[in-house]
Amino acid sequence: MTETDVTENVEDGGMDILDVKEAAQYLKCSTSKIYGQVKRGIIPYVRNEGNIIFRKLDLFHWLGTMRKGFLFGDENELQEAG
């Protein structure tokens, strides 16, 4: 998926919003890894009436800040680029 694919959806007035399960599928990781990153404040998310949701565009840009090969660390958690 390219940035154009992601941004076209936003420009068309529809914004892809993902729940935790969908975000895990998009990032190809487990939901527990997503929850761990939410708890640490590392992954971009918002709360909507108590639900954790993600904008696909935010996740796309967040992935772009990761160093190649360092998305998953030794603790099996998503890691911030350093």
mmCIF file with all atom_site columns, C-alpha atoms in Angstrom, residues 1 4-5 11-12 15 18 25 34 36 38 41 43 46 52 57 64 67-68 75-77 82:
data_model
loop_
_atom_site.group_PDB
_atom_site.id
_atom_site.type_symbol
_atom_site.label_atom_id
_atom_site.label_alt_id
_atom_site.label_comp_id
_atom_site.label_asym_id
_atom_site.label_entity_id
_atom_site.label_seq_id
_atom_site.pdbx_PDB_ins_code
_atom_site.Cartn_x
_atom_site.Cartn_y
_atom_site.Cartn_z
_atom_site.occupancy
_atom_site.B_iso_or_equiv
_atom_site.pdbx_formal_charge
_atom_site.auth_seq_id
_atom_site.auth_comp_id
_atom_site.auth_asym_id
_atom_site.auth_atom_id
_atom_site.pdbx_PDB_model_num
ATOM 1  C CA . MET A 1 1  ? 0.000   0.000  0.000  1.00 0.00 ? 1  MET A CA 1
ATOM 2  C CA . THR A 1 4  ? -1.369  7.682  -2.331 1.00 0.00 ? 4  THR A CA 1
ATOM 3  C CA . ASP A 1 5  ? -3.639  4.696  -1.666 1.00 0.00 ? 5  ASP A CA 1
ATOM 4  C CA . GLU A 1 11 ? -9.515  12.972 0.166  1.00 0.00 ? 11 GLU A CA 1
ATOM 5  C CA . ASP A 1 12 ? -12.640 11.143 -0.978 1.00 0.00 ? 12 ASP A CA 1
ATOM 6  C CA . MET A 1 15 ? -11.288 8.010  6.464  1.00 0.00 ? 15 MET A CA 1
ATOM 7  C CA . LEU A 1 18 ? -9.383  0.708  12.432 1.00 0.00 ? 18 LEU A CA 1
ATOM 8  C CA . GLN A 1 25 ? -3.919  -7.153 10.961 1.00 0.00 ? 25 GLN A CA 1
ATOM 9  C CA . ILE A 1 34 ? -0.957  -3.233 19.874 1.00 0.00 ? 34 ILE A CA 1
ATOM 10 C CA . GLY A 1 36 ? 1.256   -2.795 24.774 1.00 0.00 ? 36 GLY A CA 1
ATOM 11 C CA . VAL A 1 38 ? -1.046  1.929  23.320 1.00 0.00 ? 38 VAL A CA 1
ATOM 12 C CA . GLY A 1 41 ? 1.917   5.800  24.206 1.00 0.00 ? 41 GLY A CA 1
ATOM 13 C CA . ILE A 1 43 ? 1.588   4.064  18.622 1.00 0.00 ? 43 ILE A CA 1
ATOM 14 C CA . VAL A 1 46 ? -7.456  7.902  19.924 1.00 0.00 ? 46 VAL A CA 1
ATOM 15 C CA . ILE A 1 52 ? -9.253  2.435  21.106 1.00 0.00 ? 52 ILE A CA 1
ATOM 16 C CA . LEU A 1 57 ? -3.137  7.214  7.642  1.00 0.00 ? 57 LEU A CA 1
ATOM 17 C CA . GLY A 1 64 ? 7.524   5.389  8.001  1.00 0.00 ? 64 GLY A CA 1
ATOM 18 C CA . ARG A 1 67 ? 14.008  2.026  11.354 1.00 0.00 ? 67 ARG A CA 1
ATOM 19 C CA . LYS A 1 68 ? 14.171  -0.864 8.933  1.00 0.00 ? 68 LYS A CA 1
ATOM 20 C CA . GLU A 1 75 ? 10.553  -8.195 23.997 1.00 0.00 ? 75 GLU A CA 1
ATOM 21 C CA . ASN A 1 76 ? 8.201   -8.984 21.104 1.00 0.00 ? 76 ASN A CA 1
ATOM 22 C CA . GLU A 1 77 ? 6.830   -5.471 21.242 1.00 0.00 ? 77 GLU A CA 1
ATOM 23 C CA . GLY A 1 82 ? 15.697  5.570  18.039 1.00 0.00 ? 82 GLY A CA 1
#
